[in-house]
Amino acid sequence: MVRANGAVSLRELARVVQTSEVTVRRDVRALEAEGLLDRRHGGAVLPGGFTRESGFPQKSHLATAEKTAIADLAASFVEEGEAIVVGAGTTTQELARRLARIPGLTVVTNSLLVAQALAHANRVEVVMTGGTLRGSNYALVGSGAEQSLQGLRVTRAFLSGSGLTAERGLSTSNMLSSSVDRALVQAAAEIVVLADHTKLGTDTMFQTVPTDLISRLVTDEPPAHADRAGAELQALADQGVRVSVAGTATATGAGAGGTDGAGGGGVGGDGLPPGGRTRRDVPLPGQRRTHGAGPGPGAGPGGPGGPGGQLRGAGSPLGAQETGERARVADLRRR
């Protein structure tokens, strides 16, 4: 099933072979030890990062709880009246469902799923690219999509992909999708990547966003055994990516307000975004570059929307606070 579809969920495996998910999980672990597949949260994929992209039906069943938490947190960074870009993917589809509640937005997308999620939002304007429909992920790709994005400028882009590493940044398994994603990046002043922990440390064929262009990563907290994901989070932070970790209120005790002042767009005084999710921001160690995105979430001295080209180092007023947050990332990696 994995060879035929690229990915499969444990729930579907258990249904097909008529056994429990506990039994399936044990057998999948044994197959991984033989190098026949790679485990992912809630399922399994073909071994190695350089594989063909899974279709929407398979990806929609993987890491669903994590994608929901990530979407809740990502929506909290969007303010009323913004113009943003939202790329294709199952995680960005979850984000779009939450954007429907934010008035005055203009959302540019090449994803039919994102557009569908926003179709009945009365106070959200949806602008779709042209292009050729790619059925596996319901996205518009090709030269038509890329040309329609020329001359466009928005405050930020929300993108997902097949893998994320500190060395190459965000990547995908499909060449046409990668070209459109690069065009979306060119249209935005700030790049926000949405990636659950199963994608951390995974490298695929076509680079879409190099690490130095990623302003923020919104992810979930890796489980204790996911050493590679924890190490990749630390490496991304070391390279200047602001890491925001989402989780349920019962799973983590962090998230009380964050550290960068990015509380707009639905974050209450208790630091909880819509849906009761907690937020934990991991600021950048040492100096970092901030994108001059203009007013927006975090427009204060430490936010990504601050003065263009601002550098913040350990000697700044927030230096001591950042040192503490670095220790938190290191602790996350150890756990």
mmCIF file of C-alpha atoms in Angstrom:
data_model
loop_
_atom_site.group_PDB
_atom_site.id
_atom_site.type_symbol
_atom_site.label_atom_id
_atom_site.label_comp_id
_atom_site.label_asym_id
_atom_site.label_seq_id
_atom_site.Cartn_x
_atom_site.Cartn_y
_atom_site.Cartn_z
ATOM 1 C CA MET A 1 0.000 0.000 0.000
ATOM 2 C CA VAL A 2 2.851 2.392 0.775
ATOM 3 C CA ARG A 3 4.537 1.638 -2.547
ATOM 4 C CA ALA A 4 1.286 2.237 -4.417
ATOM 5 C CA ASN A 5 0.239 5.445 -2.648
ATOM 6 C CA GLY A 6 3.454 6.935 -1.282
ATOM 7 C CA ALA A 7 1.977 7.060 2.226
ATOM 8 C CA VAL A 8 -0.637 5.313 4.334
ATOM 9 C CA SER A 9 -2.256 5.925 7.724
ATOM 10 C CA LEU A 10 -2.235 3.421 10.564
ATOM 11 C CA ARG A 11 -6.006 3.698 10.784
ATOM 12 C CA GLU A 12 -6.413 2.673 7.149
ATOM 13 C CA LEU A 13 -3.924 -0.183 7.531
ATOM 14 C CA ALA A 14 -5.794 -1.485 10.569
ATOM 15 C CA ARG A 15 -9.087 -1.353 8.663
ATOM 16 C CA VAL A 16 -7.717 -3.183 5.619
ATOM 17 C CA VAL A 17 -6.024 -6.008 7.533
ATOM 18 C CA GLN A 18 -8.787 -6.095 10.177
ATOM 19 C CA THR A 19 -6.604 -5.762 13.239
ATOM 20 C CA SER A 20 -5.849 -3.148 15.900
ATOM 21 C CA GLU A 21 -3.741 -0.042 15.381
ATOM 22 C CA VAL A 22 -1.466 -1.283 18.183
ATOM 23 C CA THR A 23 -0.647 -4.396 16.147
ATOM 24 C CA VAL A 24 -0.184 -2.387 12.974
ATOM 25 C CA ARG A 25 2.132 0.064 14.727
ATOM 26 C CA ARG A 26 4.340 -2.804 15.955
ATOM 27 C CA ASP A 27 4.573 -4.304 12.471
ATOM 28 C CA VAL A 28 5.306 -0.932 10.887
ATOM 29 C CA ARG A 29 8.138 -0.479 13.384
ATOM 30 C CA ALA A 30 9.564 -3.850 12.302
ATOM 31 C CA LEU A 31 9.300 -2.904 8.609
ATOM 32 C CA GLU A 32 11.109 0.362 9.329
ATOM 33 C CA ALA A 33 13.937 -1.576 10.990
ATOM 34 C CA GLU A 34 14.309 -3.525 7.731
ATOM 35 C CA GLY A 35 14.491 -0.273 5.739
ATOM 36 C CA LEU A 36 11.253 -0.940 3.846
ATOM 37 C CA LEU A 37 9.456 2.234 4.969
ATOM 38 C CA ASP A 38 9.741 5.270 7.223
ATOM 39 C CA ARG A 39 7.327 5.806 10.089
ATOM 40 C CA ARG A 40 5.505 9.103 10.383
ATOM 41 C CA HIS A 41 3.114 10.237 13.101
ATOM 42 C CA GLY A 42 -0.095 8.337 12.404
ATOM 43 C CA GLY A 43 1.236 6.436 9.408
ATOM 44 C CA ALA A 44 4.148 5.451 7.178
ATOM 45 C CA VAL A 45 5.791 6.652 3.957
ATOM 46 C CA LEU A 46 8.291 5.332 1.447
ATOM 47 C CA PRO A 47 11.842 5.254 2.822
ATOM 48 C CA GLY A 48 14.152 8.200 2.221
ATOM 49 C CA GLY A 49 13.349 11.831 1.578
ATOM 50 C CA PHE A 50 13.688 11.838 -2.218
ATOM 51 C CA THR A 51 10.397 10.122 -3.010
ATOM 52 C CA ARG A 52 7.387 11.047 -5.050
ATOM 53 C CA GLU A 53 4.811 13.224 -3.391
ATOM 54 C CA SER A 54 1.879 11.576 -1.649
ATOM 55 C CA GLY A 55 -1.600 12.433 -2.859
ATOM 56 C CA PHE A 56 -4.137 14.493 -0.920
ATOM 57 C CA PRO A 57 -6.145 11.492 0.410
ATOM 58 C CA GLN A 58 -3.034 10.022 2.024
ATOM 59 C CA LYS A 59 -1.635 13.275 3.429
ATOM 60 C CA SER A 60 -4.983 14.385 4.842
ATOM 61 C CA HIS A 61 -4.923 11.479 7.327
ATOM 62 C CA LEU A 62 -1.377 12.077 8.606
ATOM 63 C CA ALA A 63 -0.661 14.165 11.726
ATOM 64 C CA THR A 64 -4.167 15.641 11.760
ATOM 65 C CA ALA A 65 -4.048 16.832 15.382
ATOM 66 C CA GLU A 66 -0.697 18.516 14.788
ATOM 67 C CA LYS A 67 -1.935 20.280 11.657
ATOM 68 C CA THR A 68 -4.940 21.585 13.573
ATOM 69 C CA ALA A 69 -2.737 23.028 16.324
ATOM 70 C CA ILE A 70 -0.368 24.572 13.784
ATOM 71 C CA ALA A 71 -3.257 26.162 11.897
ATOM 72 C CA ASP A 72 -4.698 27.622 15.121
ATOM 73 C CA LEU A 73 -1.389 29.239 15.958
ATOM 74 C CA ALA A 74 -0.619 30.462 12.436
ATOM 75 C CA ALA A 75 -4.010 32.176 12.221
ATOM 76 C CA SER A 76 -3.160 34.183 15.329
ATOM 77 C CA PHE A 77 -0.403 35.969 13.407
ATOM 78 C CA VAL A 78 -2.860 37.369 10.842
ATOM 79 C CA GLU A 79 -4.526 40.738 11.449
ATOM 80 C CA GLU A 80 -7.662 42.277 10.023
ATOM 81 C CA GLY A 81 -7.288 43.909 6.639
ATOM 82 C CA GLU A 82 -4.061 42.154 5.618
ATOM 83 C CA ALA A 83 -3.215 40.897 2.150
ATOM 84 C CA ILE A 84 -1.555 37.488 2.337
ATOM 85 C CA VAL A 85 -0.597 34.519 0.178
ATOM 86 C CA VAL A 86 -1.563 30.964 1.147
ATOM 87 C CA GLY A 87 0.023 28.061 -0.720
ATOM 88 C CA ALA A 88 -1.302 24.574 -1.377
ATOM 89 C CA GLY A 89 -1.319 21.767 1.185
ATOM 90 C CA THR A 90 -3.391 20.061 3.834
ATOM 91 C CA THR A 91 -1.961 22.230 6.628
ATOM 92 C CA THR A 92 -2.658 25.454 4.733
ATOM 93 C CA GLN A 93 -6.183 24.190 4.094
ATOM 94 C CA GLU A 94 -6.650 23.974 7.865
ATOM 95 C CA LEU A 95 -5.286 27.511 8.165
ATOM 96 C CA ALA A 96 -7.750 28.788 5.561
ATOM 97 C CA ARG A 97 -10.693 27.500 7.584
ATOM 98 C CA ARG A 98 -9.577 29.725 10.458
ATOM 99 C CA LEU A 99 -8.855 32.728 8.240
ATOM 100 C CA ALA A 100 -12.520 32.779 7.281
ATOM 101 C CA ARG A 101 -13.233 34.383 10.665
ATOM 102 C CA ILE A 102 -10.836 37.328 10.160
ATOM 103 C CA PRO A 103 -12.551 40.275 8.449
ATOM 104 C CA GLY A 104 -11.058 42.400 5.693
ATOM 105 C CA LEU A 105 -8.518 39.857 4.471
ATOM 106 C CA THR A 106 -7.371 39.486 0.893
ATOM 107 C CA VAL A 107 -6.052 35.968 0.302
ATOM 108 C CA VAL A 108 -4.131 35.078 -2.850
ATOM 109 C CA THR A 109 -3.845 31.333 -3.455
ATOM 110 C CA ASN A 110 -3.197 28.689 -6.087
ATOM 111 C CA SER A 111 -5.045 26.065 -4.034
ATOM 112 C CA LEU A 112 -8.619 25.045 -4.804
ATOM 113 C CA LEU A 113 -8.898 23.636 -1.277
ATOM 114 C CA VAL A 114 -7.892 26.959 0.290
ATOM 115 C CA ALA A 115 -10.308 28.833 -1.959
ATOM 116 C CA GLN A 116 -13.110 26.405 -1.098
ATOM 117 C CA ALA A 117 -12.500 26.889 2.630
ATOM 118 C CA LEU A 118 -12.875 30.658 2.162
ATOM 119 C CA ALA A 119 -15.662 30.590 -0.420
ATOM 120 C CA HIS A 120 -18.435 31.505 2.036
ATOM 121 C CA ALA A 121 -16.437 33.988 4.127
ATOM 122 C CA ASN A 122 -18.343 37.213 3.481
ATOM 123 C CA ARG A 123 -15.568 39.573 4.554
ATOM 124 C CA VAL A 124 -12.629 37.782 2.906
ATOM 125 C CA GLU A 125 -11.660 38.440 -0.703
ATOM 126 C CA VAL A 126 -10.122 35.461 -2.479
ATOM 127 C CA VAL A 127 -7.844 35.966 -5.480
ATOM 128 C CA MET A 128 -6.892 32.830 -7.411
ATOM 129 C CA THR A 129 -3.940 32.403 -9.716
ATOM 130 C CA GLY A 130 -4.302 31.036 -13.202
ATOM 131 C CA GLY A 131 -2.575 27.858 -14.279
ATOM 132 C CA THR A 132 -3.128 24.161 -14.881
ATOM 133 C CA LEU A 133 -4.895 22.049 -12.276
ATOM 134 C CA ARG A 134 -2.719 19.433 -10.600
ATOM 135 C CA GLY A 135 -5.199 16.839 -9.386
ATOM 136 C CA SER A 136 -3.069 15.155 -6.727
ATOM 137 C CA ASN A 137 -3.135 18.221 -4.461
ATOM 138 C CA TYR A 138 -5.849 20.373 -6.115
ATOM 139 C CA ALA A 139 -3.376 23.151 -6.900
ATOM 140 C CA LEU A 140 -2.910 25.401 -9.941
ATOM 141 C CA VAL A 141 0.607 25.114 -11.353
ATOM 142 C CA GLY A 142 2.568 25.965 -14.480
ATOM 143 C CA SER A 143 3.504 29.162 -16.280
ATOM 144 C CA GLY A 144 -0.021 30.568 -16.023
ATOM 145 C CA ALA A 145 0.107 30.444 -12.229
ATOM 146 C CA GLU A 146 3.596 31.942 -12.101
ATOM 147 C CA GLN A 147 2.806 34.785 -14.504
ATOM 148 C CA SER A 148 -0.321 35.769 -12.581
ATOM 149 C CA LEU A 149 1.851 36.392 -9.516
ATOM 150 C CA GLN A 150 4.214 38.819 -11.227
ATOM 151 C CA GLY A 151 4.001 42.320 -9.769
ATOM 152 C CA LEU A 152 2.086 41.091 -6.698
ATOM 153 C CA ARG A 153 3.115 42.266 -3.212
ATOM 154 C CA VAL A 154 1.603 41.101 0.093
ATOM 155 C CA THR A 155 2.650 41.271 3.744
ATOM 156 C CA ARG A 156 3.333 37.568 4.241
ATOM 157 C CA ALA A 157 3.099 34.144 2.667
ATOM 158 C CA PHE A 158 2.043 30.949 4.446
ATOM 159 C CA LEU A 159 3.587 27.894 2.780
ATOM 160 C CA SER A 160 3.901 24.196 3.447
ATOM 161 C CA GLY A 161 5.910 21.479 1.732
ATOM 162 C CA SER A 162 7.158 17.905 1.845
ATOM 163 C CA GLY A 163 10.255 18.468 3.961
ATOM 164 C CA LEU A 164 12.215 21.062 5.929
ATOM 165 C CA THR A 165 15.903 21.084 6.859
ATOM 166 C CA ALA A 166 18.226 23.765 8.177
ATOM 167 C CA GLU A 167 20.616 23.065 5.307
ATOM 168 C CA ARG A 168 18.229 23.499 2.343
ATOM 169 C CA GLY A 169 15.086 24.998 3.823
ATOM 170 C CA LEU A 170 11.631 24.019 2.578
ATOM 171 C CA SER A 171 11.390 21.514 -0.274
ATOM 172 C CA THR A 172 8.847 19.513 -2.225
ATOM 173 C CA SER A 173 8.834 16.412 -4.400
ATOM 174 C CA ASN A 174 7.198 18.003 -7.442
ATOM 175 C CA MET A 175 8.938 20.376 -9.840
ATOM 176 C CA LEU A 176 5.797 22.253 -10.959
ATOM 177 C CA SER A 177 4.686 22.860 -7.387
ATOM 178 C CA SER A 178 8.127 24.117 -6.409
ATOM 179 C CA SER A 179 8.149 26.700 -9.208
ATOM 180 C CA VAL A 180 4.821 28.173 -8.135
ATOM 181 C CA ASP A 181 5.869 28.198 -4.476
ATOM 182 C CA ARG A 182 8.987 30.168 -5.406
ATOM 183 C CA ALA A 183 6.795 32.687 -7.208
ATOM 184 C CA LEU A 184 4.619 32.981 -4.091
ATOM 185 C CA VAL A 185 7.739 33.646 -2.030
ATOM 186 C CA GLN A 186 8.758 36.491 -4.332
ATOM 187 C CA ALA A 187 5.402 38.176 -3.715
ATOM 188 C CA ALA A 188 5.682 38.325 0.097
ATOM 189 C CA ALA A 189 7.682 40.468 2.488
ATOM 190 C CA GLU A 190 7.654 37.746 5.154
ATOM 191 C CA ILE A 191 7.670 33.968 4.740
ATOM 192 C CA VAL A 192 5.932 31.743 7.297
ATOM 193 C CA VAL A 193 6.422 27.987 6.913
ATOM 194 C CA LEU A 194 3.863 25.564 8.362
ATOM 195 C CA ALA A 195 5.386 22.134 8.971
ATOM 196 C CA ASP A 196 4.555 19.451 11.516
ATOM 197 C CA HIS A 197 7.428 17.615 13.212
ATOM 198 C CA THR A 198 7.250 14.665 10.778
ATOM 199 C CA LYS A 199 8.639 16.936 8.041
ATOM 200 C CA LEU A 200 11.569 18.234 10.088
ATOM 201 C CA GLY A 201 14.831 16.753 8.880
ATOM 202 C CA THR A 202 13.240 15.434 5.682
ATOM 203 C CA ASP A 203 14.831 16.589 2.424
ATOM 204 C CA THR A 204 13.075 16.252 -0.929
ATOM 205 C CA MET A 205 14.050 16.958 -4.521
ATOM 206 C CA PHE A 206 13.099 20.564 -5.238
ATOM 207 C CA GLN A 207 13.925 23.481 -2.960
ATOM 208 C CA THR A 208 11.158 26.071 -2.615
ATOM 209 C CA VAL A 209 12.291 28.394 0.206
ATOM 210 C CA PRO A 210 15.946 28.570 1.302
ATOM 211 C CA THR A 211 16.476 28.791 5.040
ATOM 212 C CA ASP A 212 17.684 32.407 5.005
ATOM 213 C CA LEU A 213 14.341 33.538 3.543
ATOM 214 C CA ILE A 214 12.173 31.819 6.169
ATOM 215 C CA SER A 215 11.031 34.386 8.731
ATOM 216 C CA ARG A 216 9.075 32.012 10.960
ATOM 217 C CA LEU A 217 8.400 28.314 11.350
ATOM 218 C CA VAL A 218 5.131 27.218 12.945
ATOM 219 C CA THR A 219 5.349 23.594 14.046
ATOM 220 C CA ASP A 220 4.225 21.228 16.786
ATOM 221 C CA GLU A 221 6.314 19.909 19.653
ATOM 222 C CA PRO A 222 8.186 16.751 18.582
ATOM 223 C CA PRO A 223 7.620 13.658 20.723
ATOM 224 C CA ALA A 224 10.355 12.574 23.109
ATOM 225 C CA HIS A 225 11.765 9.958 20.712
ATOM 226 C CA ALA A 226 12.016 12.356 17.738
ATOM 227 C CA ASP A 227 15.656 13.329 18.228
ATOM 228 C CA ARG A 228 16.129 14.328 14.589
ATOM 229 C CA ALA A 229 13.199 16.760 14.669
ATOM 230 C CA GLY A 230 14.454 18.380 17.889
ATOM 231 C CA ALA A 231 17.946 18.773 16.495
ATOM 232 C CA GLU A 232 16.560 20.301 13.296
ATOM 233 C CA LEU A 233 14.554 22.843 15.296
ATOM 234 C CA GLN A 234 17.715 23.949 17.078
ATOM 235 C CA ALA A 235 19.626 24.192 13.788
ATOM 236 C CA LEU A 236 16.864 26.282 12.198
ATOM 237 C CA ALA A 237 16.832 28.653 15.185
ATOM 238 C CA ASP A 238 20.615 28.953 14.984
ATOM 239 C CA GLN A 239 20.258 30.104 11.376
ATOM 240 C CA GLY A 240 17.841 32.901 12.253
ATOM 241 C CA VAL A 241 14.410 31.298 11.910
ATOM 242 C CA ARG A 242 11.903 32.254 14.600
ATOM 243 C CA VAL A 243 10.311 29.008 15.785
ATOM 244 C CA SER A 244 6.751 28.968 17.152
ATOM 245 C CA VAL A 245 5.693 25.679 18.730
ATOM 246 C CA ALA A 246 1.983 24.844 18.921
ATOM 247 C CA GLY A 247 0.371 22.265 21.164
ATOM 248 C CA THR A 248 -2.769 21.539 23.133
ATOM 249 C CA ALA A 249 -3.209 23.273 26.481
ATOM 250 C CA THR A 250 -2.968 19.936 28.262
ATOM 251 C CA ALA A 251 0.213 18.889 26.470
ATOM 252 C CA THR A 252 2.400 21.862 27.264
ATOM 253 C CA GLY A 253 2.477 24.447 29.978
ATOM 254 C CA ALA A 254 4.101 27.119 27.819
ATOM 255 C CA GLY A 255 2.622 29.721 25.587
ATOM 256 C CA ALA A 256 1.654 32.444 28.012
ATOM 257 C CA GLY A 257 1.784 35.343 25.668
ATOM 258 C CA GLY A 258 4.920 34.564 23.649
ATOM 259 C CA THR A 259 8.047 36.679 23.556
ATOM 260 C CA ASP A 260 7.959 38.661 20.358
ATOM 261 C CA GLY A 261 4.816 40.665 20.831
ATOM 262 C CA ALA A 262 3.058 38.822 18.022
ATOM 263 C CA GLY A 263 -0.247 38.665 19.779
ATOM 264 C CA GLY A 264 -2.536 40.133 17.128
ATOM 265 C CA GLY A 265 -5.259 38.378 15.253
ATOM 266 C CA GLY A 266 -7.087 36.630 18.029
ATOM 267 C CA VAL A 267 -4.591 35.923 20.790
ATOM 268 C CA GLY A 268 -6.108 36.830 24.115
ATOM 269 C CA GLY A 269 -4.435 38.168 27.219
ATOM 270 C CA ASP A 270 -3.748 34.633 28.415
ATOM 271 C CA GLY A 271 -1.698 33.903 25.298
ATOM 272 C CA LEU A 272 -4.154 31.352 23.935
ATOM 273 C CA PRO A 273 -4.977 31.563 20.228
ATOM 274 C CA PRO A 274 -8.440 30.566 18.990
ATOM 275 C CA GLY A 275 -9.320 27.001 19.887
ATOM 276 C CA GLY A 276 -7.514 26.957 23.217
ATOM 277 C CA ARG A 277 -4.096 26.134 21.746
ATOM 278 C CA THR A 278 -0.962 27.245 23.490
ATOM 279 C CA ARG A 279 1.901 29.081 21.873
ATOM 280 C CA ARG A 280 5.581 28.980 22.593
ATOM 281 C CA ASP A 281 7.912 31.186 20.579
ATOM 282 C CA VAL A 282 11.602 30.402 20.375
ATOM 283 C CA PRO A 283 13.390 33.663 19.477
ATOM 284 C CA LEU A 284 16.566 33.715 17.516
ATOM 285 C CA PRO A 285 19.881 33.172 19.229
ATOM 286 C CA GLY A 286 22.508 35.837 18.582
ATOM 287 C CA GLN A 287 21.856 38.303 15.803
ATOM 288 C CA ARG A 288 19.087 37.908 13.294
ATOM 289 C CA ARG A 289 17.660 39.728 10.327
ATOM 290 C CA THR A 290 14.047 40.870 10.462
ATOM 291 C CA HIS A 291 11.997 41.437 7.362
ATOM 292 C CA GLY A 292 10.607 44.902 6.816
ATOM 293 C CA ALA A 293 7.047 43.766 6.417
ATOM 294 C CA GLY A 294 5.473 46.939 7.734
ATOM 295 C CA PRO A 295 2.791 46.989 10.445
ATOM 296 C CA GLY A 296 1.532 43.619 11.468
ATOM 297 C CA PRO A 297 1.803 41.057 14.238
ATOM 298 C CA GLY A 298 4.872 41.595 16.318
ATOM 299 C CA ALA A 299 5.426 45.102 15.043
ATOM 300 C CA GLY A 300 7.170 46.001 18.288
ATOM 301 C CA PRO A 301 10.938 46.029 18.793
ATOM 302 C CA GLY A 302 11.229 42.257 18.776
ATOM 303 C CA GLY A 303 8.623 41.384 16.153
ATOM 304 C CA PRO A 304 9.064 40.372 12.545
ATOM 305 C CA GLY A 305 7.175 43.439 11.405
ATOM 306 C CA GLY A 306 9.636 45.870 13.002
ATOM 307 C CA PRO A 307 11.989 48.222 11.205
ATOM 308 C CA GLY A 308 13.373 46.658 8.040
ATOM 309 C CA GLY A 309 16.828 45.153 8.309
ATOM 310 C CA GLN A 310 16.896 45.408 12.105
ATOM 311 C CA LEU A 311 19.407 43.160 13.828
ATOM 312 C CA ARG A 312 18.935 41.931 17.340
ATOM 313 C CA GLY A 313 21.828 40.484 19.312
ATOM 314 C CA ALA A 314 22.537 39.213 22.769
ATOM 315 C CA GLY A 315 23.325 42.733 23.947
ATOM 316 C CA SER A 316 19.829 44.037 23.203
ATOM 317 C CA PRO A 317 17.194 44.538 25.949
ATOM 318 C CA LEU A 318 15.722 41.163 25.030
ATOM 319 C CA GLY A 319 19.087 39.379 24.974
ATOM 320 C CA ALA A 320 18.717 37.727 28.367
ATOM 321 C CA GLN A 321 15.211 36.578 27.503
ATOM 322 C CA GLU A 322 16.430 35.055 24.255
ATOM 323 C CA THR A 323 19.150 33.166 26.114
ATOM 324 C CA GLY A 324 16.478 31.564 28.263
ATOM 325 C CA GLU A 325 14.478 30.628 25.190
ATOM 326 C CA ARG A 326 17.548 29.021 23.625
ATOM 327 C CA ALA A 327 17.822 26.842 26.708
ATOM 328 C CA ARG A 328 14.190 25.875 26.182
ATOM 329 C CA VAL A 329 14.925 24.708 22.634
ATOM 330 C CA ALA A 330 17.910 22.730 23.860
ATOM 331 C CA ASP A 331 15.725 21.127 26.517
ATOM 332 C CA LEU A 332 13.104 20.305 23.881
ATOM 333 C CA ARG A 333 15.786 18.613 21.786
ATOM 334 C CA ARG A 334 17.024 16.540 24.731
ATOM 335 C CA ARG A 335 13.500 15.400 25.546
#
